[in-house]
Amino acid sequence: MSLRRYVLKRLLITIPLLLGVTLATFAMVHFIPGDPIDFITLFTELDPETKQEIRARYGLDDPIYIQYLDWLADAARGDFGTSITTRQPVTKEIAERLPFTLMMGSMAFVIAIVTAIPAGIAAAYHRNTKVDQVSRVAALLGIAIPNFWLGLILILVFASWLDVFPVLPPTGEGLLSSEMIVYTLLPALAIGTGSTALLMRLMRSSMVEELDKDYVTMARAKGLPERTVVGKHVLRNSLISVVTVAAIQVAFIISGSVVVEIVFSYPGLGRLLVNRVRNHDFPVIQALVLIIGVAVIFANLLADVLYAYLDPRIRY
Amino acid sequence: MAMLEVEDLNVRFYTEDGVVKATNDLSYRVEAGERFGVVGESGAGKSVTSLAVMGLVDEPGVIESGEIRFKGEDLLELDDEEMRRLRGNEIAMIFQDAETALNPAYTVGEQISEAIRHHLAPGEAAAEERSIEMLESVGIPDPATRYSNYPHEFSGGMQQRAVIAMALSCDPDLIIADEPTTALDVTIEAQILTLLEEIAEEFDTAIQLITHDLGVVAEFCDRMMVMYAGHPVEMAPVEDVYYDPQHPYTVGLMSSIPRIGDDRDRLDTIPGRMPDLIEMPPGCNFHPRCPYAEEVCTRREPPLVDTDTGQPADVADHDSQVAACLAHTGELTGRLDYEVTVRDDTHSRPVGSTGDGSPSE
């Protein structure tokens, strides 16, 4: 099967998966205890008629599946309703913050990939030497240190003691201003460290395993330089398992951003989510959970495609 | 000058358990166009020898001493860059298990082309054209389509052919074939051997064939070396070894092959196992397993001598039969007592015997 057909097939499988995510998101939010009316009316005592009126206005008196279908139809058009807390369109609120989280998340991901892969290769190629041992200790620390604690330490050291980073995010600066980009570095580092460590160890073990295979000796026996042997033959096979785990890291980075954004007062989706969960702001929570779910699905889709590109045996 | 001259080669592996002596003062020569067989049990040092010639002995292995001369040039003196220029180009290797020797992530064609591009430096298209020619020459049907197939789309026999195509792609003068047919069934094995034979004849390529299959050696090789514990115990033209083996170990190997028309219920085996290469038995390494061993064998290491004259072996003399057994230096009181029978078709005739019937306890 060609790569294109594989991608098409994989895309088709994504459709029911996406529907499942919307259903789960919708159901989950509706299982949260408490009547949404109370949060809309801020727990004021109301007579049943007024309550019923509000219910009808928000469509909360419809059967649950109608509510779901309405919500799904609106969501498909990018309309997630109005926030209960701020009375703002949910889409607008999210659109304001999404770019920040995207920037931080991608930065964290890039940091992880750019350091983990070369470090993993170096550790595998020089296994059981100083390089390998140093990287092993570093990886152990990276995996063991919780990201919020690392965030606090980074603030303490770089923002407070060394004073090279601002403690609070710059206000009124655009997303791509240099101040904002510099400010994003520390939270990105805090989120990315765990993934870096994990991917590095995985890259190392995967590469050590590949280096022992016959095709490596074969490539050397052809007289190819080490650069080609490792960079072409071994790397591609070693990346296969790394790619899958890297995709799962996207989910970790998103969930990590929730806590780290609080630590850094970062104006992203994570902080928004925590705020709105406190206020039972259903429309916002639903939209955010859905966005996160979809992001994870697409990260996995991308991983599967990359996987098939790297390993021709997958493509059938 | 021989194509390949290995002299007093010592390869050691420094492991946690101790120093493994993979080859011990190993010397042999392979002439241009010659088909040279190397046989022995697993662990006898066959594969290490071929990796040493390729310059691919990897950690913790070290080539401690000796010389490996290829067309008169000592390979051990070359730096990495110079060695890479020879590897895959003038000296090529055919691997035992083609399935694992091929990289699953690249097309078969690319894996042949890359060596051609690297050594002969033609253009992309010319390299592809030559690769397709190579695939055709090893008998792969529809080579132009097969060029862009991945290894998993090839059958086992075709994979082995592709590996051979790879080895041949830069017209090597010496091919080291490490059990090239072990993973294949006998029909494919015969085809592959015929193919190798044709190539060796057409291009006058020297082939060092490593195997533990004595049948393959008999069919394919001109001369052979029997290895035991890292050094040759017998080396001679193939007919001499088969009709008139001069070392008890060779005899043991021969009697452990099943033959058509054999009426034995059980095959003979050589008792015991190869010695620990870390702590080798003193004297003759084979004495603990040798039915003819005497007290002197536990003390004196037998030199490799010409079995006709008893004089030290001359590796340059290709017609001589040499063996490392004290029986040939006159230091044993008994004699090697066995009889060799070679069956040709259904007729069996005793061909030669070196024993005189007296038991040698």
XYZ file of C-alpha atoms in Angstrom, chain A residues 213-226 228 231-234 236-237 240 309-316, chain B residues 51 54 56 58 84 87-88 91 93 95 97 100-106 110-112 114-115 117-119 150 152 163 166:
60
model
C 21.910 -5.117 14.290
C 23.476 -6.777 11.280
C 22.475 -4.087 8.843
C 24.792 -1.684 10.667
C 27.766 -4.001 10.134
C 26.562 -4.426 6.574
C 26.485 -0.655 6.051
C 30.000 -0.424 7.467
C 31.105 -3.323 5.275
C 30.002 -1.285 2.287
C 32.633 1.250 3.270
C 30.164 3.980 4.159
C 31.474 6.637 6.534
C 30.222 6.502 10.154
C 26.139 7.898 6.927
C 22.818 9.374 10.414
C 21.086 7.461 7.663
C 20.777 3.791 8.529
C 20.588 3.705 12.315
C 15.789 6.227 10.788
C 15.151 2.890 12.471
C 10.426 4.769 14.805
C 6.968 7.122 6.420
C 9.922 5.885 8.483
C 9.054 2.204 8.460
C 7.776 0.882 5.135
C 6.573 -2.327 6.811
C 3.784 -0.393 8.549
C 2.151 0.772 5.334
C -0.063 -2.140 4.607
C 35.491 -9.336 10.382
C 37.059 -6.324 6.790
C 35.223 -4.475 11.421
C 34.321 -4.069 17.153
C 36.727 2.498 4.026
C 35.665 -1.974 2.104
C 32.713 -2.691 -0.103
C 36.871 -6.374 -0.419
C 31.308 -9.227 2.438
C 26.358 -11.769 5.323
C 21.343 -13.663 7.446
C 18.762 -8.856 9.172
C 21.611 -7.589 7.008
C 19.238 -5.507 4.945
C 17.989 -2.280 6.445
C 14.181 -2.552 6.621
C 13.721 1.192 6.194
C 15.320 1.606 2.761
C 18.877 2.252 -2.567
C 20.969 -0.068 -0.437
C 22.831 -1.292 -3.507
C 24.536 3.818 -2.047
C 27.690 1.696 -2.160
C 27.591 6.045 -5.444
C 30.046 6.051 -2.581
C 32.851 4.138 -4.264
C 11.607 -2.886 0.363
C 10.210 -7.235 3.426
C 22.915 -9.064 -0.479
C 25.402 -5.570 -3.025
